[in-house]
Amino acid sequence: MRFHSRPFLAVYASLAMTLICQLCPTAKAQSAELAATPPMGWNSWNHFAEKVTDADVRAAADAMVSSGMRDAGYIYVNVDDSWEAQRDAQGNIHSNSKFPDMKALGDYVHSKGLKFGIYSSPGPKTCGGYEGSYRHEQQDANTYASWGVDFLKYDLCSYMDIMKLHDPSQDPHQAQVMMQEAYSKMHEALVNTHRPIVYSLCQYGVDSVWEWGPQVGGNMWRTTDDIRDNYGSMALIGFSQAGLEKFAGPGHWNDPDMLEIGNGGMTADQYRTQMSLWAILSAPLLAGNDLSKIDDTTKNILINKEVIAVDQDKRGIQGSRIGPPQIWMKPLSDGSKAVALFNFVTDDEAEPLTLKFKDVGFSGPVHVRDLWAHKDLGVLYDSYTVTVPQGGVVMLRIWQ
Ligand code: GAL
């Protein structure tokens, strides 16, 4: 089941872009070291949606270790929507029959050297219609902490109905204020648990969340509506991140949604595009496939350590589009630059694309390494022309 009231948010998306959060003076980011680099891990939603079970999550944790993903940096194992049951007489949230014992599941995940994530909503109901945290924020945060939760995705969902109760024509800022207040409230509840919990805001980017996300304690915030496992959706979301660079940095990241790599709706070239673009964007890398059935092609894409190193670079600069048609560049902490040449054209053709080194700030000879071929291309002068498959990418690291 999905929540269908999002068009309502369009009203708010057009409201003031620069509202400063006045509601959350104590809601400082839970600390930059929690998400010093973009969080990496796995989330149940893209593949399992509401069918996910305790056994699936344990299998994902097992596979994160056996596949080498954990050692490549994928740490969080996140249960998305549909784990929730009702509250008891004391108001404590319980998990449903698919998840018999959340504490035991958290312990299992931790025993593998991984961290445990969960999902809720500031509204009375989640997007799947399960129990949300409305008016139970501190109680839920305490429960999560007692289960060993290390990551919370907090999804606006039915809180939109609460916001709707306030007529925007009477006070256009009211809904924005309420939304920020709701996110701030859960952040304070998480801080009160004294457990470090990465806080992931999910409200589809409305009201320019990147402008106030850090002030309500967000370590990352979704910038768009949901990704789908097809090239059009992925490319639209990924390439539309241009312009948001200045809002990302250590402790607080733009989140263009989770990875679809390995889910079957795109070609390997197109999945390499998602991995490369997300790395250039310093985006969180949350795999969304069935890790227990991961194949070698998927593994080689998700565990390309040279591409992961671009994503996880400690300077935390989000890369930007530098020129036609889709050439993107991210400066790295050692002075080198990651450059991705995307073949974004929609016909079936492989295209020769040319990078002029001066366009990414180099004059004179440069060293170039191809991060998907894992190959040094030697010292090059002026420019590099390479044929890029349709929907695919060539990703380079360049230094002098
Ligand atoms: C959506 C969210 C998805 C997923 C889903 C669960 O709102 O964007 O990523 O969490 O809810 O119901």
mmCIF file of C-alpha atoms and ligand atoms in Angstrom:
data_model
loop_
_atom_site.group_PDB
_atom_site.id
_atom_site.type_symbol
_atom_site.label_atom_id
_atom_site.label_comp_id
_atom_site.label_asym_id
_atom_site.label_seq_id
_atom_site.Cartn_x
_atom_site.Cartn_y
_atom_site.Cartn_z
ATOM 1 C CA MET A 1 0.000 0.000 0.000
ATOM 2 C CA ARG A 2 1.276 3.470 -0.763
ATOM 3 C CA PHE A 3 0.327 6.819 0.574
ATOM 4 C CA HIS A 4 -1.360 8.900 -2.086
ATOM 5 C CA SER A 5 -1.563 12.435 -0.718
ATOM 6 C CA ARG A 6 1.728 13.814 -2.008
ATOM 7 C CA PRO A 7 0.327 16.225 -4.577
ATOM 8 C CA PHE A 8 -0.678 18.279 -1.547
ATOM 9 C CA LEU A 9 2.978 19.002 -1.037
ATOM 10 C CA ALA A 10 3.243 20.775 -4.342
ATOM 11 C CA VAL A 11 1.431 23.646 -2.665
ATOM 12 C CA TYR A 12 4.168 23.888 -0.129
ATOM 13 C CA ALA A 13 7.008 23.285 -2.540
ATOM 14 C CA SER A 14 6.265 26.624 -4.115
ATOM 15 C CA LEU A 15 6.287 28.500 -0.842
ATOM 16 C CA ALA A 16 9.253 30.428 0.550
ATOM 17 C CA MET A 17 12.526 28.678 -0.261
ATOM 18 C CA THR A 18 14.538 30.326 2.416
ATOM 19 C CA LEU A 19 12.630 29.871 5.631
ATOM 20 C CA ILE A 20 15.133 29.728 8.421
ATOM 21 C CA CYS A 21 14.352 27.166 11.071
ATOM 22 C CA GLN A 22 13.309 29.118 14.134
ATOM 23 C CA LEU A 23 11.983 26.114 15.958
ATOM 24 C CA CYS A 24 14.963 24.105 16.682
ATOM 25 C CA PRO A 25 17.610 26.039 18.576
ATOM 26 C CA THR A 26 18.678 22.903 20.410
ATOM 27 C CA ALA A 27 18.410 20.675 17.383
ATOM 28 C CA LYS A 28 22.027 20.790 16.319
ATOM 29 C CA ALA A 29 23.265 18.093 13.964
ATOM 30 C CA GLN A 30 23.772 15.022 16.100
ATOM 31 C CA SER A 31 27.414 15.497 15.230
ATOM 32 C CA ALA A 32 29.338 15.400 12.030
ATOM 33 C CA GLU A 33 31.275 12.299 13.008
ATOM 34 C CA LEU A 34 28.063 10.239 12.813
ATOM 35 C CA ALA A 35 28.028 10.631 9.059
ATOM 36 C CA ALA A 36 31.434 12.146 8.364
ATOM 37 C CA THR A 37 31.234 10.516 4.945
ATOM 38 C CA PRO A 38 28.011 9.543 3.159
ATOM 39 C CA PRO A 39 26.402 6.574 4.964
ATOM 40 C CA MET A 40 26.753 3.216 3.196
ATOM 41 C CA GLY A 41 24.694 0.092 3.667
ATOM 42 C CA TRP A 42 21.552 -1.675 2.511
ATOM 43 C CA ASN A 43 17.835 -0.955 2.813
ATOM 44 C CA SER A 44 15.005 -3.462 2.384
ATOM 45 C CA TRP A 45 12.547 -1.299 0.451
ATOM 46 C CA ASN A 46 13.602 -1.307 -3.210
ATOM 47 C CA HIS A 47 13.581 -5.078 -3.542
ATOM 48 C CA PHE A 48 11.394 -6.469 -0.746
ATOM 49 C CA ALA A 49 9.000 -3.560 -0.077
ATOM 50 C CA GLU A 50 6.330 -4.712 2.395
ATOM 51 C CA LYS A 51 7.216 -8.393 2.058
ATOM 52 C CA VAL A 52 10.442 -8.053 4.007
ATOM 53 C CA THR A 53 10.918 -10.408 6.955
ATOM 54 C CA ASP A 54 13.398 -10.930 9.752
ATOM 55 C CA ALA A 55 14.917 -13.795 7.733
ATOM 56 C CA ASP A 56 15.461 -11.515 4.702
ATOM 57 C CA VAL A 57 17.263 -8.957 6.846
ATOM 58 C CA ARG A 58 19.483 -11.597 8.436
ATOM 59 C CA ALA A 59 20.249 -12.985 4.985
ATOM 60 C CA ALA A 60 21.167 -9.489 3.805
ATOM 61 C CA ALA A 61 23.496 -9.077 6.785
ATOM 62 C CA ASP A 62 25.117 -12.438 6.068
ATOM 63 C CA ALA A 63 25.568 -11.514 2.415
ATOM 64 C CA MET A 64 27.026 -8.117 3.239
ATOM 65 C CA VAL A 65 29.829 -9.967 4.971
ATOM 66 C CA SER A 66 30.312 -12.887 2.546
ATOM 67 C CA SER A 67 30.160 -10.700 -0.569
ATOM 68 C CA GLY A 68 32.847 -8.351 0.735
ATOM 69 C CA MET A 69 30.444 -5.427 0.889
ATOM 70 C CA ARG A 70 30.972 -4.843 4.597
ATOM 71 C CA ASP A 71 34.715 -4.670 4.121
ATOM 72 C CA ALA A 72 34.186 -2.240 1.253
ATOM 73 C CA GLY A 73 32.312 0.108 3.609
ATOM 74 C CA TYR A 74 28.648 -0.946 3.499
ATOM 75 C CA ILE A 75 27.752 -0.938 7.192
ATOM 76 C CA TYR A 76 24.086 -0.117 7.791
ATOM 77 C CA VAL A 77 21.431 -2.837 7.459
ATOM 78 C CA ASN A 78 18.171 -0.909 7.365
ATOM 79 C CA VAL A 79 14.662 -2.275 7.755
ATOM 80 C CA ASP A 80 12.249 0.014 5.889
ATOM 81 C CA ASP A 81 8.474 0.230 6.256
ATOM 82 C CA SER A 82 6.249 -2.735 7.270
ATOM 83 C CA TRP A 83 7.954 -3.989 10.435
ATOM 84 C CA GLU A 84 5.447 -2.219 12.704
ATOM 85 C CA ALA A 85 2.529 -3.689 14.674
ATOM 86 C CA GLN A 86 0.248 -1.859 17.119
ATOM 87 C CA ARG A 87 1.085 -0.134 20.384
ATOM 88 C CA ASP A 88 0.357 -1.780 23.714
ATOM 89 C CA ALA A 89 -1.672 -0.237 26.529
ATOM 90 C CA GLN A 90 1.374 1.759 27.624
ATOM 91 C CA GLY A 91 1.858 3.104 24.115
ATOM 92 C CA ASN A 92 4.976 1.071 23.359
ATOM 93 C CA ILE A 93 5.388 0.180 19.691
ATOM 94 C CA HIS A 94 5.751 -3.508 18.825
ATOM 95 C CA SER A 95 6.975 -5.255 15.722
ATOM 96 C CA ASN A 96 4.618 -7.503 13.755
ATOM 97 C CA SER A 97 4.793 -11.245 13.151
ATOM 98 C CA LYS A 98 7.304 -10.831 10.292
ATOM 99 C CA PHE A 99 9.755 -9.476 12.881
ATOM 100 C CA PRO A 100 9.363 -11.590 16.041
ATOM 101 C CA ASP A 101 12.159 -9.935 18.036
ATOM 102 C CA MET A 102 13.715 -6.644 16.954
ATOM 103 C CA LYS A 103 16.297 -6.639 19.736
ATOM 104 C CA ALA A 104 17.468 -10.093 18.673
ATOM 105 C CA LEU A 105 17.623 -8.910 15.064
ATOM 106 C CA GLY A 106 19.665 -5.864 16.077
ATOM 107 C CA ASP A 107 22.004 -8.118 18.062
ATOM 108 C CA TYR A 108 22.405 -10.396 15.044
ATOM 109 C CA VAL A 109 23.242 -7.488 12.752
ATOM 110 C CA HIS A 110 25.740 -6.151 15.284
ATOM 111 C CA SER A 111 27.325 -9.575 15.687
ATOM 112 C CA LYS A 112 28.322 -9.352 12.027
ATOM 113 C CA GLY A 113 30.170 -6.068 12.575
ATOM 114 C CA LEU A 114 27.297 -4.128 10.997
ATOM 115 C CA LYS A 115 24.861 -1.461 12.175
ATOM 116 C CA PHE A 116 21.091 -1.664 12.424
ATOM 117 C CA GLY A 117 18.593 0.766 10.895
ATOM 118 C CA ILE A 118 14.857 1.245 11.168
ATOM 119 C CA TYR A 119 12.042 3.341 9.659
ATOM 120 C CA SER A 120 9.150 5.442 10.960
ATOM 121 C CA SER A 121 7.041 8.525 10.245
ATOM 122 C CA PRO A 122 6.254 11.726 12.146
ATOM 123 C CA GLY A 123 2.618 11.064 11.208
ATOM 124 C CA PRO A 124 0.160 8.668 12.859
ATOM 125 C CA LYS A 125 0.670 6.241 9.951
ATOM 126 C CA THR A 126 3.647 5.380 7.760
ATOM 127 C CA CYS A 127 3.427 5.483 3.976
ATOM 128 C CA GLY A 128 2.471 1.799 4.044
ATOM 129 C CA GLY A 129 -0.296 2.486 6.564
ATOM 130 C CA TYR A 130 1.567 1.067 9.574
ATOM 131 C CA GLU A 131 1.897 2.700 12.976
ATOM 132 C CA GLY A 132 3.889 5.972 12.914
ATOM 133 C CA SER A 133 5.526 7.914 15.730
ATOM 134 C CA TYR A 134 3.067 10.812 16.031
ATOM 135 C CA ARG A 135 2.814 11.837 19.700
ATOM 136 C CA HIS A 136 5.097 8.929 20.674
ATOM 137 C CA GLU A 137 8.412 10.366 19.511
ATOM 138 C CA GLN A 138 10.453 10.004 22.704
ATOM 139 C CA GLN A 139 8.877 6.671 23.558
ATOM 140 C CA ASP A 140 9.738 5.315 20.104
ATOM 141 C CA ALA A 141 13.265 6.730 20.168
ATOM 142 C CA ASN A 142 13.795 5.006 23.518
ATOM 143 C CA THR A 143 12.448 1.745 22.104
ATOM 144 C CA TYR A 144 14.742 2.001 19.070
ATOM 145 C CA ALA A 145 17.717 2.639 21.337
ATOM 146 C CA SER A 146 16.794 -0.402 23.444
ATOM 147 C CA TRP A 147 16.770 -2.487 20.255
ATOM 148 C CA GLY A 148 20.229 -1.216 19.314
ATOM 149 C CA VAL A 149 19.122 0.951 16.413
ATOM 150 C CA ASP A 150 21.875 3.021 14.774
ATOM 151 C CA PHE A 151 19.960 4.681 11.907
ATOM 152 C CA LEU A 152 16.427 6.074 11.551
ATOM 153 C CA LYS A 153 14.718 6.929 8.260
ATOM 154 C CA TYR A 154 11.841 9.263 9.124
ATOM 155 C CA ASP A 155 9.285 9.497 6.330
ATOM 156 C CA LEU A 156 6.727 12.340 6.228
ATOM 157 C CA CYS A 157 3.753 10.245 4.972
ATOM 158 C CA SER A 158 0.554 10.893 6.954
ATOM 159 C CA TYR A 159 2.032 13.882 8.747
ATOM 160 C CA MET A 160 0.913 15.670 5.579
ATOM 161 C CA ASP A 161 -2.653 15.177 6.794
ATOM 162 C CA ILE A 162 -1.800 16.875 10.071
ATOM 163 C CA MET A 163 -0.277 19.759 8.121
ATOM 164 C CA LYS A 164 -3.362 19.949 5.914
ATOM 165 C CA LEU A 165 -5.502 20.699 8.921
ATOM 166 C CA HIS A 166 -3.863 24.117 8.897
ATOM 167 C CA ASP A 167 -5.140 26.193 6.035
ATOM 168 C CA PRO A 168 -2.127 27.520 4.144
ATOM 169 C CA SER A 169 -4.061 30.530 2.900
ATOM 170 C CA GLN A 170 -4.257 31.801 6.470
ATOM 171 C CA ASP A 171 -0.622 31.293 7.280
ATOM 172 C CA PRO A 172 1.582 30.201 4.399
ATOM 173 C CA HIS A 173 4.483 29.347 6.665
ATOM 174 C CA GLN A 174 2.484 27.216 9.031
ATOM 175 C CA ALA A 175 2.912 23.929 7.217
ATOM 176 C CA GLN A 176 6.637 24.467 6.756
ATOM 177 C CA VAL A 177 7.027 25.354 10.381
ATOM 178 C CA MET A 178 5.082 22.275 11.424
ATOM 179 C CA MET A 179 7.147 20.004 9.230
ATOM 180 C CA GLN A 180 10.423 21.355 10.573
ATOM 181 C CA GLU A 181 9.090 21.100 14.097
ATOM 182 C CA ALA A 182 8.133 17.465 13.560
ATOM 183 C CA TYR A 183 11.598 16.570 12.251
ATOM 184 C CA SER A 184 13.252 18.540 15.016
ATOM 185 C CA LYS A 185 11.186 16.807 17.648
ATOM 186 C CA MET A 186 12.361 13.345 16.650
ATOM 187 C CA HIS A 187 15.926 14.571 16.434
ATOM 188 C CA GLU A 188 15.764 15.796 20.004
ATOM 189 C CA ALA A 189 14.228 12.479 21.049
ATOM 190 C CA LEU A 190 17.121 10.614 19.397
ATOM 191 C CA VAL A 191 19.665 12.866 21.092
ATOM 192 C CA ASN A 192 17.968 12.221 24.441
ATOM 193 C CA THR A 193 18.608 8.482 24.076
ATOM 194 C CA HIS A 194 22.379 9.201 24.145
ATOM 195 C CA ARG A 195 22.792 6.606 21.421
ATOM 196 C CA PRO A 196 24.404 7.799 18.175
ATOM 197 C CA ILE A 197 21.686 7.340 15.566
ATOM 198 C CA VAL A 198 22.081 8.568 11.994
ATOM 199 C CA TYR A 199 19.009 10.640 11.181
ATOM 200 C CA SER A 200 17.710 10.322 7.616
ATOM 201 C CA LEU A 201 14.952 12.746 6.595
ATOM 202 C CA CYS A 202 12.536 11.512 3.958
ATOM 203 C CA GLN A 203 10.061 14.116 2.744
ATOM 204 C CA TYR A 204 10.858 13.998 -0.963
ATOM 205 C CA GLY A 205 12.756 17.300 -1.067
ATOM 206 C CA VAL A 206 9.825 19.641 -0.532
ATOM 207 C CA ASP A 207 10.362 23.117 0.832
ATOM 208 C CA SER A 208 14.029 22.909 -0.150
ATOM 209 C CA VAL A 209 14.856 20.577 2.731
ATOM 210 C CA TRP A 210 18.567 20.984 1.947
ATOM 211 C CA GLU A 211 18.308 24.557 3.291
ATOM 212 C CA TRP A 212 17.061 23.530 6.743
ATOM 213 C CA GLY A 213 17.873 19.809 7.026
ATOM 214 C CA PRO A 214 21.010 20.322 9.143
ATOM 215 C CA GLN A 215 19.144 22.609 11.547
ATOM 216 C CA VAL A 216 16.633 19.900 12.394
ATOM 217 C CA GLY A 217 19.451 17.419 12.939
ATOM 218 C CA GLY A 218 19.352 15.642 9.587
ATOM 219 C CA ASN A 219 22.452 13.712 8.557
ATOM 220 C CA MET A 220 20.913 13.191 5.107
ATOM 221 C CA TRP A 221 17.710 14.147 3.378
ATOM 222 C CA ARG A 222 15.943 12.832 0.329
ATOM 223 C CA THR A 223 15.949 15.418 -2.435
ATOM 224 C CA THR A 224 13.282 13.846 -4.683
ATOM 225 C CA ASP A 225 10.358 11.472 -4.829
ATOM 226 C CA ASP A 226 11.008 7.722 -4.976
ATOM 227 C CA ILE A 227 13.483 6.218 -7.392
ATOM 228 C CA ARG A 228 12.323 3.387 -9.667
ATOM 229 C CA ASP A 229 14.386 0.612 -11.202
ATOM 230 C CA ASN A 230 14.578 2.110 -14.691
ATOM 231 C CA TYR A 231 17.052 4.348 -16.464
ATOM 232 C CA GLY A 232 14.622 7.256 -16.910
ATOM 233 C CA SER A 233 13.842 7.499 -13.213
ATOM 234 C CA MET A 234 17.445 7.040 -12.088
ATOM 235 C CA ALA A 235 18.869 9.514 -14.632
ATOM 236 C CA LEU A 236 16.212 12.123 -13.946
ATOM 237 C CA ILE A 237 16.871 11.980 -10.217
ATOM 238 C CA GLY A 238 20.650 11.770 -10.465
ATOM 239 C CA PHE A 239 21.247 14.450 -13.067
ATOM 240 C CA SER A 240 18.746 16.800 -11.393
ATOM 241 C CA GLN A 241 21.028 17.102 -8.386
ATOM 242 C CA ALA A 242 23.063 19.784 -10.166
ATOM 243 C CA GLY A 243 22.914 22.950 -8.104
ATOM 244 C CA LEU A 244 22.589 21.304 -4.682
ATOM 245 C CA GLU A 245 26.361 21.000 -4.194
ATOM 246 C CA LYS A 246 26.716 23.683 -1.566
ATOM 247 C CA PHE A 247 24.254 22.026 0.813
ATOM 248 C CA ALA A 248 26.225 18.794 1.244
ATOM 249 C CA GLY A 249 29.229 18.195 3.438
ATOM 250 C CA PRO A 250 30.536 16.033 6.282
ATOM 251 C CA GLY A 251 27.635 15.138 8.582
ATOM 252 C CA HIS A 252 24.864 16.273 6.215
ATOM 253 C CA TRP A 253 24.251 14.892 2.742
ATOM 254 C CA ASN A 254 21.829 15.297 -0.128
ATOM 255 C CA ASP A 255 20.164 11.911 -0.707
ATOM 256 C CA PRO A 256 18.930 11.185 -4.242
ATOM 257 C CA ASP A 257 17.420 7.914 -2.918
ATOM 258 C CA MET A 258 18.716 4.377 -2.760
ATOM 259 C CA LEU A 259 20.580 2.274 -5.282
ATOM 260 C CA GLU A 260 18.681 0.037 -7.687
ATOM 261 C CA ILE A 261 21.836 -1.789 -8.773
ATOM 262 C CA GLY A 262 21.120 -5.501 -9.182
ATOM 263 C CA ASN A 263 17.330 -5.236 -9.218
ATOM 264 C CA GLY A 264 17.103 -6.125 -12.912
ATOM 265 C CA GLY A 265 15.460 -3.114 -14.540
ATOM 266 C CA MET A 266 18.623 -1.595 -16.009
ATOM 267 C CA THR A 267 21.639 -2.786 -17.947
ATOM 268 C CA ALA A 268 25.022 -3.169 -16.295
ATOM 269 C CA ASP A 269 26.153 0.021 -18.080
ATOM 270 C CA GLN A 270 23.190 1.888 -16.640
ATOM 271 C CA TYR A 271 23.860 0.544 -13.144
ATOM 272 C CA ARG A 272 27.489 1.677 -13.499
ATOM 273 C CA THR A 273 26.027 5.087 -14.280
ATOM 274 C CA GLN A 274 24.069 5.085 -11.021
ATOM 275 C CA MET A 275 27.104 4.021 -8.998
ATOM 276 C CA SER A 276 29.359 6.604 -10.651
ATOM 277 C CA LEU A 277 26.889 9.464 -10.454
ATOM 278 C CA TRP A 278 26.029 8.758 -6.812
ATOM 279 C CA ALA A 279 29.762 8.688 -6.003
ATOM 280 C CA ILE A 280 30.381 12.005 -7.784
ATOM 281 C CA LEU A 281 27.391 13.425 -5.877
ATOM 282 C CA SER A 282 28.737 12.260 -2.488
ATOM 283 C CA ALA A 283 25.403 10.520 -2.066
ATOM 284 C CA PRO A 284 24.634 7.891 0.564
ATOM 285 C CA LEU A 285 25.176 4.437 -0.972
ATOM 286 C CA LEU A 286 22.340 2.217 0.232
ATOM 287 C CA ALA A 287 22.076 -0.911 -1.866
ATOM 288 C CA GLY A 288 18.482 -1.951 -2.548
ATOM 289 C CA ASN A 289 18.798 -5.388 -4.111
ATOM 290 C CA ASP A 290 18.450 -8.935 -2.779
ATOM 291 C CA LEU A 291 21.981 -9.410 -1.496
ATOM 292 C CA SER A 292 21.446 -13.124 -0.869
ATOM 293 C CA LYS A 293 21.236 -13.596 -4.653
ATOM 294 C CA ILE A 294 23.877 -11.072 -5.710
ATOM 295 C CA ASP A 295 25.656 -11.982 -8.967
ATOM 296 C CA ASP A 296 29.210 -11.167 -9.957
ATOM 297 C CA THR A 297 28.271 -8.264 -12.233
ATOM 298 C CA THR A 298 26.308 -6.580 -9.438
ATOM 299 C CA LYS A 299 29.038 -7.294 -6.944
ATOM 300 C CA ASN A 300 31.678 -5.764 -9.204
ATOM 301 C CA ILE A 301 29.585 -2.608 -9.520
ATOM 302 C CA LEU A 302 28.719 -2.243 -5.830
ATOM 303 C CA ILE A 303 32.209 -3.141 -4.663
ATOM 304 C CA ASN A 304 34.289 -1.046 -7.012
ATOM 305 C CA LYS A 305 36.620 0.274 -4.349
ATOM 306 C CA GLU A 306 38.000 3.020 -6.573
ATOM 307 C CA VAL A 307 34.522 4.409 -7.150
ATOM 308 C CA ILE A 308 33.594 3.996 -3.485
ATOM 309 C CA ALA A 309 36.729 5.974 -2.586
ATOM 310 C CA VAL A 310 35.384 8.853 -4.682
ATOM 311 C CA ASP A 311 32.058 8.752 -2.815
ATOM 312 C CA GLN A 312 33.744 8.478 0.572
ATOM 313 C CA ASP A 313 36.428 11.121 0.032
ATOM 314 C CA LYS A 314 36.891 12.858 3.356
ATOM 315 C CA ARG A 315 36.637 16.392 1.991
ATOM 316 C CA GLY A 316 32.996 15.604 1.302
ATOM 317 C CA ILE A 317 32.591 17.961 -1.632
ATOM 318 C CA GLN A 318 29.550 17.136 -3.749
ATOM 319 C CA GLY A 319 30.586 17.089 -7.400
ATOM 320 C CA SER A 320 28.971 19.222 -10.048
ATOM 321 C CA ARG A 321 28.166 19.226 -13.725
ATOM 322 C CA ILE A 322 30.915 21.023 -15.567
ATOM 323 C CA GLY A 323 29.698 20.894 -19.085
ATOM 324 C CA PRO A 324 28.000 19.486 -22.037
ATOM 325 C CA PRO A 325 26.319 17.217 -22.154
ATOM 326 C CA GLN A 326 26.823 15.328 -18.868
ATOM 327 C CA ILE A 327 30.396 15.628 -17.715
ATOM 328 C CA TRP A 328 30.643 15.812 -13.948
ATOM 329 C CA MET A 329 33.601 16.507 -11.692
ATOM 330 C CA LYS A 330 34.328 16.057 -7.994
ATOM 331 C CA PRO A 331 37.477 17.472 -6.366
ATOM 332 C CA LEU A 332 39.157 15.010 -3.985
ATOM 333 C CA SER A 333 41.211 15.535 -0.862
ATOM 334 C CA ASP A 334 44.550 14.513 -2.422
ATOM 335 C CA GLY A 335 44.262 17.194 -5.110
ATOM 336 C CA SER A 336 43.096 14.797 -7.783
ATOM 337 C CA LYS A 337 39.708 15.069 -9.458
ATOM 338 C CA ALA A 338 37.119 12.436 -10.238
ATOM 339 C CA VAL A 339 35.489 13.017 -13.606
ATOM 340 C CA ALA A 340 32.583 11.075 -15.071
ATOM 341 C CA LEU A 341 31.551 11.210 -18.718
ATOM 342 C CA PHE A 342 27.978 10.006 -19.083
ATOM 343 C CA ASN A 343 26.368 9.040 -22.373
ATOM 344 C CA PHE A 344 22.922 10.366 -21.626
ATOM 345 C CA VAL A 345 21.504 10.248 -25.155
ATOM 346 C CA THR A 346 18.455 8.089 -25.496
ATOM 347 C CA ASP A 347 19.196 6.348 -28.800
ATOM 348 C CA ASP A 348 21.061 3.051 -28.848
ATOM 349 C CA GLU A 349 24.355 4.502 -29.905
ATOM 350 C CA ALA A 350 27.660 4.419 -28.123
ATOM 351 C CA GLU A 351 29.050 7.951 -28.328
ATOM 352 C CA PRO A 352 32.553 9.325 -28.488
ATOM 353 C CA LEU A 353 32.819 11.909 -25.689
ATOM 354 C CA THR A 354 35.719 14.287 -25.240
ATOM 355 C CA LEU A 355 37.018 15.708 -21.989
ATOM 356 C CA LYS A 356 39.221 18.783 -22.262
ATOM 357 C CA PHE A 357 41.435 18.782 -19.194
ATOM 358 C CA LYS A 358 41.321 22.562 -18.952
ATOM 359 C CA ASP A 359 37.560 22.281 -18.398
ATOM 360 C CA VAL A 360 38.235 20.514 -15.114
ATOM 361 C CA GLY A 361 40.967 22.895 -14.059
ATOM 362 C CA PHE A 362 44.168 21.309 -15.373
ATOM 363 C CA SER A 363 46.732 22.854 -17.677
ATOM 364 C CA GLY A 364 49.657 20.816 -18.941
ATOM 365 C CA PRO A 365 50.064 17.032 -18.864
ATOM 366 C CA VAL A 366 47.924 14.955 -16.504
ATOM 367 C CA HIS A 367 47.897 11.426 -15.166
ATOM 368 C CA VAL A 368 44.640 9.620 -15.890
ATOM 369 C CA ARG A 369 43.228 6.409 -14.444
ATOM 370 C CA ASP A 370 40.047 4.673 -15.611
ATOM 371 C CA LEU A 371 38.111 3.644 -12.471
ATOM 372 C CA TRP A 372 35.931 0.995 -14.132
ATOM 373 C CA ALA A 373 38.675 -0.534 -16.285
ATOM 374 C CA HIS A 374 41.033 -0.305 -13.256
ATOM 375 C CA LYS A 375 43.703 0.851 -15.644
ATOM 376 C CA ASP A 376 46.209 3.699 -15.784
ATOM 377 C CA LEU A 377 45.927 5.504 -19.091
ATOM 378 C CA GLY A 378 49.311 7.152 -18.644
ATOM 379 C CA VAL A 379 50.201 10.811 -19.090
ATOM 380 C CA LEU A 380 47.848 12.643 -21.418
ATOM 381 C CA TYR A 381 47.835 16.119 -22.933
ATOM 382 C CA ASP A 382 44.961 18.519 -23.623
ATOM 383 C CA SER A 383 42.056 16.107 -23.926
ATOM 384 C CA TYR A 384 40.795 12.530 -23.803
ATOM 385 C CA THR A 385 38.247 11.082 -26.201
ATOM 386 C CA VAL A 386 36.552 7.824 -25.355
ATOM 387 C CA THR A 387 33.551 5.890 -26.636
ATOM 388 C CA VAL A 388 30.898 5.603 -23.942
ATOM 389 C CA PRO A 389 28.106 3.032 -24.226
ATOM 390 C CA GLN A 390 24.503 4.215 -24.375
ATOM 391 C CA GLY A 391 23.308 4.987 -20.854
ATOM 392 C CA GLY A 392 26.808 4.212 -19.636
ATOM 393 C CA VAL A 393 29.754 6.037 -18.178
ATOM 394 C CA VAL A 394 33.515 6.335 -18.213
ATOM 395 C CA MET A 395 34.854 7.406 -14.851
ATOM 396 C CA LEU A 396 38.332 8.806 -14.435
ATOM 397 C CA ARG A 397 40.640 10.010 -11.706
ATOM 398 C CA ILE A 398 42.925 12.774 -12.919
ATOM 399 C CA TRP A 399 45.938 14.339 -11.219
ATOM 400 C CA GLN A 400 49.091 16.246 -12.003
HETATM 401 C C1 GAL B 1 8.120 6.165 0.684
HETATM 402 C C2 GAL B 1 9.614 6.327 0.719
HETATM 403 C C3 GAL B 1 10.207 5.011 0.283
HETATM 404 C C4 GAL B 1 9.762 3.935 1.252
HETATM 405 C C5 GAL B 1 8.240 3.885 1.357
HETATM 406 C C6 GAL B 1 7.763 2.957 2.444
HETATM 407 O O1 GAL B 1 7.529 7.348 1.071
HETATM 408 O O2 GAL B 1 10.001 7.371 -0.127
HETATM 409 O O3 GAL B 1 11.622 5.112 0.228
HETATM 410 O O4 GAL B 1 10.332 4.188 2.503
HETATM 411 O O5 GAL B 1 7.720 5.163 1.621
HETATM 412 O O6 GAL B 1 6.368 2.951 2.592
#
